[in-house]
PDB file of C-alpha atoms in Angstrom:
ATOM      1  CA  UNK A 797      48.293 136.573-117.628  1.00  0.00           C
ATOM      2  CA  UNK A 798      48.245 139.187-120.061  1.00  0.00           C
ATOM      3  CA  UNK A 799      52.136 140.205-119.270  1.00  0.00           C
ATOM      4  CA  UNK A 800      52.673 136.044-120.182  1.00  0.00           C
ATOM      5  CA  UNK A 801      50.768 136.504-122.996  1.00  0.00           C
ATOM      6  CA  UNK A 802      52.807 139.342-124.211  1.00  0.00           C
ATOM      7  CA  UNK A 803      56.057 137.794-123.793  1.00  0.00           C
ATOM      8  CA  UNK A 804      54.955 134.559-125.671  1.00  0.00           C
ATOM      9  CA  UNK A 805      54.184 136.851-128.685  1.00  0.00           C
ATOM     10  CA  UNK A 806      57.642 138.775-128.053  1.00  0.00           C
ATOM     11  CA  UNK A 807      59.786 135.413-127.967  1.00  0.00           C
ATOM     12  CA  UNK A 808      57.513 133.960-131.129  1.00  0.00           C
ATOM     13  CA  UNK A 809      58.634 136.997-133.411  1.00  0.00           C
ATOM     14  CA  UNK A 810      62.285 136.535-132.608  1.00  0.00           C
ATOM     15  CA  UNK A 811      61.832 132.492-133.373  1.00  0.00           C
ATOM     16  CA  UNK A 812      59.676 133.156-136.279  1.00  0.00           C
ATOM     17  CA  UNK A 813      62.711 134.650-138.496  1.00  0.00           C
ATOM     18  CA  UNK A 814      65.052 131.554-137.812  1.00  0.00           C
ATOM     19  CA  UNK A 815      61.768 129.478-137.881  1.00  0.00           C
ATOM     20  CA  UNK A 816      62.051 131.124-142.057  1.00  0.00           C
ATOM     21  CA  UNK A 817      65.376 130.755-141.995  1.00  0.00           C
ATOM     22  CA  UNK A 818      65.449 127.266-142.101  1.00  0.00           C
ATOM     23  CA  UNK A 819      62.626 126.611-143.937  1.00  0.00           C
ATOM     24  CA  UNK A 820      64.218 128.699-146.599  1.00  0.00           C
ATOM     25  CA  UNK A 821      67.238 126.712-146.166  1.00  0.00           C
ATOM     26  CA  UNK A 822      65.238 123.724-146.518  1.00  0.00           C
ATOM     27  CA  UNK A 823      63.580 124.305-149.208  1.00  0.00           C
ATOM     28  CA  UNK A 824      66.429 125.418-150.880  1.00  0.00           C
ATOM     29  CA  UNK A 825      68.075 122.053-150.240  1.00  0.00           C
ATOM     30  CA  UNK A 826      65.092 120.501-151.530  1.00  0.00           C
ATOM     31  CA  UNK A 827      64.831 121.902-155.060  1.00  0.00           C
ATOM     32  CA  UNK A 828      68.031 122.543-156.092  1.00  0.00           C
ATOM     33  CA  UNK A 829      68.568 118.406-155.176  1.00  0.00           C
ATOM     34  CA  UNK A 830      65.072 117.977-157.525  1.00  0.00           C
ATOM     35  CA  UNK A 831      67.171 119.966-159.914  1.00  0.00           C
ATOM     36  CA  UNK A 832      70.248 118.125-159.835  1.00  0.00           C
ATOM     37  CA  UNK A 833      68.637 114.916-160.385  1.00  0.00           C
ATOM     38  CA  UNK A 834      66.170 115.713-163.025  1.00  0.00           C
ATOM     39  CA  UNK A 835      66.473 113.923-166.600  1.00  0.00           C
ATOM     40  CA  UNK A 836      69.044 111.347-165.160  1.00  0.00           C
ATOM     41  CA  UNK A 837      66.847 108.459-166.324  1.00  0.00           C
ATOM     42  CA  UNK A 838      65.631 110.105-169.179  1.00  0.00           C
ATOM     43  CA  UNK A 839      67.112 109.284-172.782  1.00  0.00           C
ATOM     44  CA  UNK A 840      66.307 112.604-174.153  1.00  0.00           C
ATOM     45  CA  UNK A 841      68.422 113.936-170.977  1.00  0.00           C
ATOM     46  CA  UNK A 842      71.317 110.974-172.129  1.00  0.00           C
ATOM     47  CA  UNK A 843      71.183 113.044-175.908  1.00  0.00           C
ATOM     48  CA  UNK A 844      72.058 116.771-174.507  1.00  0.00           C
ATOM     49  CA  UNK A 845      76.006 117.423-174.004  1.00  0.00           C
ATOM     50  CA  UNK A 846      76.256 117.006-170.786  1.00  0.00           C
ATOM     51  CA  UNK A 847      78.474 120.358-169.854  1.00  0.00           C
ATOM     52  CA  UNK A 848      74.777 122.390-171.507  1.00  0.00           C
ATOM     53  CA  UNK A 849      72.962 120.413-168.937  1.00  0.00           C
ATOM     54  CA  UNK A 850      74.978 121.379-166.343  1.00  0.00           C
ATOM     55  CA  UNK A 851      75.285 124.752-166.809  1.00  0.00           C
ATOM     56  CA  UNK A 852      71.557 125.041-167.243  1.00  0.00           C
ATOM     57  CA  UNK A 853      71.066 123.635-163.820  1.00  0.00           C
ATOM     58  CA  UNK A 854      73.802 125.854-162.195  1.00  0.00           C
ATOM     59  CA  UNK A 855      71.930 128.942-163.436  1.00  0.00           C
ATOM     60  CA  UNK A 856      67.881 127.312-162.509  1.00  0.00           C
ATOM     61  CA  UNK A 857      69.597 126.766-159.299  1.00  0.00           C
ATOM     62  CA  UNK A 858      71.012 130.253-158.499  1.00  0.00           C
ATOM     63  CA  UNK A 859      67.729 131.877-159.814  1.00  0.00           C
ATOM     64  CA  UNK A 860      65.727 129.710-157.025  1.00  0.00           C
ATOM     65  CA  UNK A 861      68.409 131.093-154.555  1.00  0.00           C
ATOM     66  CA  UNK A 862      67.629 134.637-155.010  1.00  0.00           C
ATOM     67  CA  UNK A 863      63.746 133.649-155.012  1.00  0.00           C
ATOM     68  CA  UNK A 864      64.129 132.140-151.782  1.00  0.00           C
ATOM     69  CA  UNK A 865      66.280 134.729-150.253  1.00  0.00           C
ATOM     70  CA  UNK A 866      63.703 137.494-151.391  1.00  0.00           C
ATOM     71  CA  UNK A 867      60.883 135.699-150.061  1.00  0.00           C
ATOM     72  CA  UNK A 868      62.586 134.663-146.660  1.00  0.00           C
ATOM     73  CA  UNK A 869      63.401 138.195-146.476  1.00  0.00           C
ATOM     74  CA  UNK A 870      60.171 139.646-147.074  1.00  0.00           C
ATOM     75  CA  UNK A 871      58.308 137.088-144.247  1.00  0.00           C
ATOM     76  CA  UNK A 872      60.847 138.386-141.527  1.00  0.00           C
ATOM     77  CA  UNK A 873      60.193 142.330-142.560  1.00  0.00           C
ATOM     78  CA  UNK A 874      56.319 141.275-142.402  1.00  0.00           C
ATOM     79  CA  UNK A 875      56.905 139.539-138.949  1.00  0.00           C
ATOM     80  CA  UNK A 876      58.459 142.712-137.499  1.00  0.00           C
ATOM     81  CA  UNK A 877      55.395 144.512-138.445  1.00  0.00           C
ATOM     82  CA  UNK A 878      56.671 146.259-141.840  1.00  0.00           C
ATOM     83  CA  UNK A 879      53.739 146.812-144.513  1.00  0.00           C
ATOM     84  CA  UNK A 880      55.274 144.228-147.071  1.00  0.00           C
ATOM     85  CA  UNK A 881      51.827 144.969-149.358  1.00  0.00           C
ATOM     86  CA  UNK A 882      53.055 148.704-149.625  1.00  0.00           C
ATOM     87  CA  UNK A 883      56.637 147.441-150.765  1.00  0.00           C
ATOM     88  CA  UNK A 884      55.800 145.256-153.322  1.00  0.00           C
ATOM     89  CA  UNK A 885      52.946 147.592-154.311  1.00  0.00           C
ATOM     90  CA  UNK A 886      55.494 150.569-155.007  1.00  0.00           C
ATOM     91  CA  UNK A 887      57.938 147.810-157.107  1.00  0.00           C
ATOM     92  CA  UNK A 888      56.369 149.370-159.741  1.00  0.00           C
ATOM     93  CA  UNK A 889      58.371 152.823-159.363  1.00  0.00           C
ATOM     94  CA  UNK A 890      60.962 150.774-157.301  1.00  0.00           C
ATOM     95  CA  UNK A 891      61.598 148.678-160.108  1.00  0.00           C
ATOM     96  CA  UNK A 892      62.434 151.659-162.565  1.00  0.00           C
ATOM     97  CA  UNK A 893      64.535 153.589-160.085  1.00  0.00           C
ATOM     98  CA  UNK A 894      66.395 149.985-159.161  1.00  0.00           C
ATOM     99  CA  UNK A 895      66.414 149.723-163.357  1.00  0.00           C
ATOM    100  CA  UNK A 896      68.268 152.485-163.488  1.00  0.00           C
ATOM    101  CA  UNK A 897      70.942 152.117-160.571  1.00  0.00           C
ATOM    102  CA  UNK A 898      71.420 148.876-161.868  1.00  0.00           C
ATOM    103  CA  UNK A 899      72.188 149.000-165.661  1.00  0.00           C
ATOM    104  CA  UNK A 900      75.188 146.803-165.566  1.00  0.00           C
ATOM    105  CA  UNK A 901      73.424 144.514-163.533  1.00  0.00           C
ATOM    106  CA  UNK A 902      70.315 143.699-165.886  1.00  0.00           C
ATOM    107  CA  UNK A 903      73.181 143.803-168.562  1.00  0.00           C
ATOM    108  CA  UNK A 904      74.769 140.951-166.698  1.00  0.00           C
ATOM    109  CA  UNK A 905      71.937 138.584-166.062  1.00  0.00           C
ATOM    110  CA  UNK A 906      70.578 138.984-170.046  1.00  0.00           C
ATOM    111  CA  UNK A 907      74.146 137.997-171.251  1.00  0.00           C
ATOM    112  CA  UNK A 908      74.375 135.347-168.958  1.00  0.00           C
ATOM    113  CA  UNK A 909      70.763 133.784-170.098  1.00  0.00           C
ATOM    114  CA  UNK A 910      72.521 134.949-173.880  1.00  0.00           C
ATOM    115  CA  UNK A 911      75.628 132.908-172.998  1.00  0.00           C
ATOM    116  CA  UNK A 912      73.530 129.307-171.816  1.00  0.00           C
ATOM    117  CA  UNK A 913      70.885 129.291-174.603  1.00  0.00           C
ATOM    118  CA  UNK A 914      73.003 130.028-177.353  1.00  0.00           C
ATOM    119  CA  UNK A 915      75.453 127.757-176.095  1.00  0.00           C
ATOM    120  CA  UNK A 916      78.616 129.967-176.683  1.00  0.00           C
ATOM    121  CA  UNK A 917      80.649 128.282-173.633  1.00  0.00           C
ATOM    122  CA  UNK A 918      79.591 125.938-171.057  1.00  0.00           C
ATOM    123  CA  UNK A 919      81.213 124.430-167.892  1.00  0.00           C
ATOM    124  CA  UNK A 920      84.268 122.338-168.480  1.00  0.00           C
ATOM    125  CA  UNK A 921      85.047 124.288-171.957  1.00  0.00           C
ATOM    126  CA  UNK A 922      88.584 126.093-172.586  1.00  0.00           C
ATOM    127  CA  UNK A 923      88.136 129.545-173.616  1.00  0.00           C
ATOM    128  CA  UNK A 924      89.952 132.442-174.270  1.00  0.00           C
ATOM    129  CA  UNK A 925      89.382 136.087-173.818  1.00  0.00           C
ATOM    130  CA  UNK A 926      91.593 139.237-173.656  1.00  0.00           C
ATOM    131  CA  UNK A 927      94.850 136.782-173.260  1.00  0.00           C
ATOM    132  CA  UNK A 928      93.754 134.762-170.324  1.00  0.00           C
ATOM    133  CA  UNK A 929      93.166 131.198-170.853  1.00  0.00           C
ATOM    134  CA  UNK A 930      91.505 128.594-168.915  1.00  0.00           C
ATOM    135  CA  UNK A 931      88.740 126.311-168.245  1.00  0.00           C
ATOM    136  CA  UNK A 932      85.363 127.917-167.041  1.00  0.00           C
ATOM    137  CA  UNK A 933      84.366 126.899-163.779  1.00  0.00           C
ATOM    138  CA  UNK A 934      81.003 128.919-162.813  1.00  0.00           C
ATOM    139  CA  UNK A 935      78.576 130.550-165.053  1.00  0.00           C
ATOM    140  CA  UNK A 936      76.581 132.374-162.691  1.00  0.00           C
ATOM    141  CA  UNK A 937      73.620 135.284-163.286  1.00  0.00           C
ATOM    142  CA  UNK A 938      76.104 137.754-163.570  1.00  0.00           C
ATOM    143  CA  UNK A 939      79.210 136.429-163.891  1.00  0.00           C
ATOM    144  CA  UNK A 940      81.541 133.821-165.051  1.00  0.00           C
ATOM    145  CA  UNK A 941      84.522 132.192-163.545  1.00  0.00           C
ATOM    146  CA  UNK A 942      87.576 130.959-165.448  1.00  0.00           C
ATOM    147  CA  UNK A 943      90.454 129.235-164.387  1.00  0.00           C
ATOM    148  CA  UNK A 944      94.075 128.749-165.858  1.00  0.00           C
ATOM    149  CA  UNK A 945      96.459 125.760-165.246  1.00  0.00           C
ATOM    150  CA  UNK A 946      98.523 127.197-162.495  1.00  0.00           C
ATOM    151  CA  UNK A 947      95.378 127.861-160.456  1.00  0.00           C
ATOM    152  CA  UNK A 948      94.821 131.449-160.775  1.00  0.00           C
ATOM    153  CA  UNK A 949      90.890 132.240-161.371  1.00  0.00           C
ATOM    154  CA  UNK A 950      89.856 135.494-163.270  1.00  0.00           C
ATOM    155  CA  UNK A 951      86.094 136.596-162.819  1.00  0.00           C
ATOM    156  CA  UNK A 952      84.515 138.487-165.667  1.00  0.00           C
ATOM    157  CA  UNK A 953      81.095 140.518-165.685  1.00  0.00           C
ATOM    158  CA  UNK A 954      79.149 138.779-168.453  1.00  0.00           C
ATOM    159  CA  UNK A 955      78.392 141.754-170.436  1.00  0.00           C
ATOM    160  CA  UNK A 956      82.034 141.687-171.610  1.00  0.00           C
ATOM    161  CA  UNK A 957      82.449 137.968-172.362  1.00  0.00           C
ATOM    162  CA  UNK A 958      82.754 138.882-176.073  1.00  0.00           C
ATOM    163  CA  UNK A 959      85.419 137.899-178.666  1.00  0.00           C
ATOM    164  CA  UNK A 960      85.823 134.481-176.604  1.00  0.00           C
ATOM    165  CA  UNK A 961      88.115 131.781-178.463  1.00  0.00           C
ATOM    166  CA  UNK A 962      86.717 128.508-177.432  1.00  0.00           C
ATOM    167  CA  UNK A 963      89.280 125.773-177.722  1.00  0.00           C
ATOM    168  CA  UNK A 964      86.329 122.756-177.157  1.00  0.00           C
ATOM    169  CA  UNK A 965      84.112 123.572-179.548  1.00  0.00           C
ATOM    170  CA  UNK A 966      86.431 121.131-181.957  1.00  0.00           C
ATOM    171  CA  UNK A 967      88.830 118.929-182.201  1.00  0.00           C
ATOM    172  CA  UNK A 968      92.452 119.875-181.712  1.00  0.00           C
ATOM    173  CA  UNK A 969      95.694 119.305-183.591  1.00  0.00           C
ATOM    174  CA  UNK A 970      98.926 118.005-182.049  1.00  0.00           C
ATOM    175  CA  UNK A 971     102.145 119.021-183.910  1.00  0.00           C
ATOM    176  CA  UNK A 972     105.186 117.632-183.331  1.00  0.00           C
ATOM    177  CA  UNK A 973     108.563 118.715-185.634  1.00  0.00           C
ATOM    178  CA  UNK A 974     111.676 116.646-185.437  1.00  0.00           C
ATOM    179  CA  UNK A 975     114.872 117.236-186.840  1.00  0.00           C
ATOM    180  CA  UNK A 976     117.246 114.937-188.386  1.00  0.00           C
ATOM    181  CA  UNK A 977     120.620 115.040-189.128  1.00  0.00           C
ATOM    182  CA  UNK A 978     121.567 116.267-192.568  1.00  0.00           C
ATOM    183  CA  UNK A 979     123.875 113.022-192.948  1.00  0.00           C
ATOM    184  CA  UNK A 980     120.357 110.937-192.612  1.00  0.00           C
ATOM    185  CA  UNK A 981     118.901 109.215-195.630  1.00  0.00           C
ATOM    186  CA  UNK A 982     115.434 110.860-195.786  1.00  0.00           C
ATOM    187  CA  UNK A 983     113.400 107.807-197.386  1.00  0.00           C
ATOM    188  CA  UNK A 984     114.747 106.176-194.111  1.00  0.00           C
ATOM    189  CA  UNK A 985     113.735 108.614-191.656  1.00  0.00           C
ATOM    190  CA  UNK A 986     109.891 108.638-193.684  1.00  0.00           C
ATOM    191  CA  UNK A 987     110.032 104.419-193.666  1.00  0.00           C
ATOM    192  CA  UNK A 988     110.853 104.568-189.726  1.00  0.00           C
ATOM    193  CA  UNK A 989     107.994 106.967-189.103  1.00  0.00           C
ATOM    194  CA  UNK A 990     105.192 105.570-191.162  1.00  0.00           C
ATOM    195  CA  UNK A 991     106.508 102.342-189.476  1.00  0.00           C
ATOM    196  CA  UNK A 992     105.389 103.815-185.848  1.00  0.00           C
ATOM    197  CA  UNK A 993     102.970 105.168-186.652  1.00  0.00           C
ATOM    198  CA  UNK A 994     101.303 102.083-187.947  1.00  0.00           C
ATOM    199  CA  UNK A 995     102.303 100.178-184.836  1.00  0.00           C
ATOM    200  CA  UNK A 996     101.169 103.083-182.658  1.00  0.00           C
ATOM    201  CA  UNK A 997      97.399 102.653-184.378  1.00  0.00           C
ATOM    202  CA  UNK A 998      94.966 102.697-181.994  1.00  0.00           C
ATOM    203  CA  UNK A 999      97.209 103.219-178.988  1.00  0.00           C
ATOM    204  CA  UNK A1000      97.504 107.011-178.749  1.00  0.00           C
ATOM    205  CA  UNK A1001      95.208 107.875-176.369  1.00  0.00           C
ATOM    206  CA  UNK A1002      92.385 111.003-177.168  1.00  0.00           C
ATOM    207  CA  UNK A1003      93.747 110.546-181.005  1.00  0.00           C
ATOM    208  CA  UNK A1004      90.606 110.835-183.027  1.00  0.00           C
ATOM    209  CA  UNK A1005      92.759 110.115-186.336  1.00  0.00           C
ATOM    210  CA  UNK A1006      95.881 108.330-187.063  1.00  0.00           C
ATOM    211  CA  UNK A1007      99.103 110.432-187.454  1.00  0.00           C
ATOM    212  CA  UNK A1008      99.938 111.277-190.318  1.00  0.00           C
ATOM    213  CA  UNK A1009     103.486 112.713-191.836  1.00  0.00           C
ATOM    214  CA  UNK A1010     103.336 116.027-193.359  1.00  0.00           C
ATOM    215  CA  UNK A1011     107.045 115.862-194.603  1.00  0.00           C
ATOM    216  CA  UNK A1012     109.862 118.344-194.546  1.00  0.00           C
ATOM    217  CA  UNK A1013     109.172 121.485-192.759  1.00  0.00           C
ATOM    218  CA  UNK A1014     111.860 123.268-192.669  1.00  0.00           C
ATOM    219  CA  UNK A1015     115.955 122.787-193.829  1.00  0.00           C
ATOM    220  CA  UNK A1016     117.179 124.771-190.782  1.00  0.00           C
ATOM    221  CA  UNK A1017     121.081 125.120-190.248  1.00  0.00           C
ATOM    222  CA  UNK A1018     121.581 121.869-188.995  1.00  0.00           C
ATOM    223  CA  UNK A1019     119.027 119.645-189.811  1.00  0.00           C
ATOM    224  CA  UNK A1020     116.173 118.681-191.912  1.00  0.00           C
ATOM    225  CA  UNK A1021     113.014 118.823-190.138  1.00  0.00           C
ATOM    226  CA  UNK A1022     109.766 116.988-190.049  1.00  0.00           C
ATOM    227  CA  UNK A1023     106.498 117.471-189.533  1.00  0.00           C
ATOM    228  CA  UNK A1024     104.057 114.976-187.913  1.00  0.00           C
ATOM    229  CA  UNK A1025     100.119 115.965-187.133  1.00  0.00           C
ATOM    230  CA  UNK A1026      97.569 113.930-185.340  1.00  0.00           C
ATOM    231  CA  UNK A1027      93.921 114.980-184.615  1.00  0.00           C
ATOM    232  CA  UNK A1028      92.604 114.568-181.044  1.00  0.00           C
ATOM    233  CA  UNK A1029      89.764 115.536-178.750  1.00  0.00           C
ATOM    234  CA  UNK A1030      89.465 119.060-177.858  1.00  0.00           C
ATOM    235  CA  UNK A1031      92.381 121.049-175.614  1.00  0.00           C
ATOM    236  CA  UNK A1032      94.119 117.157-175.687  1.00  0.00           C
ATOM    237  CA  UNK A1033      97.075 117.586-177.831  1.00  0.00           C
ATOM    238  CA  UNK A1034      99.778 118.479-176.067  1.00  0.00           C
ATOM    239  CA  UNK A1035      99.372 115.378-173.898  1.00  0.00           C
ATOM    240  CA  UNK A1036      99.473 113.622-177.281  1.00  0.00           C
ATOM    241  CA  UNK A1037     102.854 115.515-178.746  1.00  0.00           C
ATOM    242  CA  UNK A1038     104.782 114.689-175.151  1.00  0.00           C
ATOM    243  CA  UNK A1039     103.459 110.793-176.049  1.00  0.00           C
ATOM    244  CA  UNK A1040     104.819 111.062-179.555  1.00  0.00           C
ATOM    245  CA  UNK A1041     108.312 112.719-178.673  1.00  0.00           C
ATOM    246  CA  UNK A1042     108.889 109.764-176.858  1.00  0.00           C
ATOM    247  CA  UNK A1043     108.129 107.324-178.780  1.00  0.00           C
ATOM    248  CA  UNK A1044     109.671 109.102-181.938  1.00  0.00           C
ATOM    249  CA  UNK A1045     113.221 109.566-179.592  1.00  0.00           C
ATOM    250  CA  UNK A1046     113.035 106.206-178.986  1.00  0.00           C
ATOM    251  CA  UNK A1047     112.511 104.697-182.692  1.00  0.00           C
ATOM    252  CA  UNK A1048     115.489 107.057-183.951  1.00  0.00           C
ATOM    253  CA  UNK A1049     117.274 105.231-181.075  1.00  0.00           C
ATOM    254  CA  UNK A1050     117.123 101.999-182.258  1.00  0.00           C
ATOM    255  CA  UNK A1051     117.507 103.199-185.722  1.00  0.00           C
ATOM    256  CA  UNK A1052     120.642 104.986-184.908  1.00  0.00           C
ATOM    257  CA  UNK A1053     118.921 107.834-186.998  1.00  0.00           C
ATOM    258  CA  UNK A1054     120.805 111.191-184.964  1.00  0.00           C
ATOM    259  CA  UNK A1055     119.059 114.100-184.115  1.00  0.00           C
ATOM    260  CA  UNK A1056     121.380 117.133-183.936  1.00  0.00           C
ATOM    261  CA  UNK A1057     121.578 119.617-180.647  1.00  0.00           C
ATOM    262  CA  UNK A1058     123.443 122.672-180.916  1.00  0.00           C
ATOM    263  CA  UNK A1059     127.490 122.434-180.413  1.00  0.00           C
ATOM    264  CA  UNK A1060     130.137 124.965-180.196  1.00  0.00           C
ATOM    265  CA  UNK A1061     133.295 124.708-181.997  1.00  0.00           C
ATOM    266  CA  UNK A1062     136.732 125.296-181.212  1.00  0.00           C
ATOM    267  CA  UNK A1063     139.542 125.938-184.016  1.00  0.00           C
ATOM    268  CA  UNK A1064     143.366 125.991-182.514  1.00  0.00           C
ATOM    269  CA  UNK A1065     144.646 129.075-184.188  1.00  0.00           C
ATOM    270  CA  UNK A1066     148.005 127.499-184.137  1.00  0.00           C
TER     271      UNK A1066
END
């Protein structure tokens, strides 16, 4: 009886840690879902940017992570018989030794909390920092993740996300120049543009503004060139110049206005 009772208590401390385990998991599951769908309803929630929001959560949500994971952790050591009161009693000189060890660390989680209350860059913003561009995907306790436009991520400590550009903190400017032909009468070329652009109103998509003509740029060798700008959401112009291009090729088209490409010419000596 007593050998039975012996084995019970030997099987119940190996279930006991995936018993915790699960319930960690569990609980995990639990908040960070509480977490995710807090403030949906609210109209104070509907009046924060939504990328702030976000972020916020991401960050609440990795905190209660390493909660759980410390406590789960410290339930299995006290299951095995380890003094867990003696641990967290000696935090106290633990906690300056771990200080020390890990500077960088504690460097990394306050510029991350920096980083979210401040509101410097958020999820979904297009930043900048030491040449690499690219929209940040994670903003974690200690790091943050960005991504470019081919794909390739770069992952950056927190304590040096300094002198960031942030391309969606404001609007953006599409510029588009177009050259014309020297031959071309100039009061036409202005008359065909302002004529597009009035008939484009309202129809370039992420314009915040109308286009407007800035006139001659430039007289380079071979033609006279133009200068059209046109305010539009943040990181959204160059979808806007490719729109404009076309439509500007295709109005010189039909207005048999040229513009010149480079040629070669060939002189007969004889």
């Amino acid at each position: 009886m007593i050998k039975l009772f012996n084995i019970s208590i030997d099987i119940m401390k190996l279930i006991l840690p995936i018993i915790y385990i699960i319930l960690g998991i569990i609980t995990f599951s639990i908040i960070r879902k509480i977490i995710l769908d807090s403030g949906k309803n609210s109209k104070k929630f509907k009046v924060l940017q939504n990328q702030r929001v976000k972020t916020l959560k991401t960050l609440v949500i990795n905190i209660v992570k390493y909660i759980i994971f410390l406590i789960v952790v410290l339930a299995i050591l006290s299951n095995f018989g380890v003094n867990v009161k003696s641990i967290l009693a000696g935090l106290g000189i633990g906690t300056a030794l771990i200080g020390l060890a890990f500077q960088d660390m504690a460097k990394d989680i306050i510029a991350g909390f920096s980083i979210i209350t401040e509101g410097e860059y958020e999820i979904g913003d297009t930043i900048e920092i030491e040449g690499f561009m690219g929209e940040v995907v994670f903003i974690g306790l200690r790091t943050t993740r960005i991504r470019n436009y081919k794909g390739a991520t770069k992952i950056i400590a927190n304590r040096y996300m300094d002198n960031i550009i942030n391309y969606s903190n404001s609007n953006s400017l599409a510029i588009v120049d177009v050259g014309v032909s020297y031959d071309c009468d100039s009061e036409k070329v202005e008359k065909t543009l302002e004529g597009l652009f009035k008939r484009l109103s309202g129809k370039i998509e992420f314009a915040t503004k109308e286009p407007e003509l800035w006139g001659v740029n430039e007289l380079s060798d071979s033609s006279v060139v133009y200068r059209i700008a046109v305010e539009t959401e943040p990181m959204k112009q160059f979808g806007v110049e490719r729109f404009l291009k076309k439509e500007i090729k295709k109005e010189f088209d039909k207005e048999n206005i040229k513009i010149p490409y480079k040629q070669i010419e060939v002189h007969n000596g004889k």
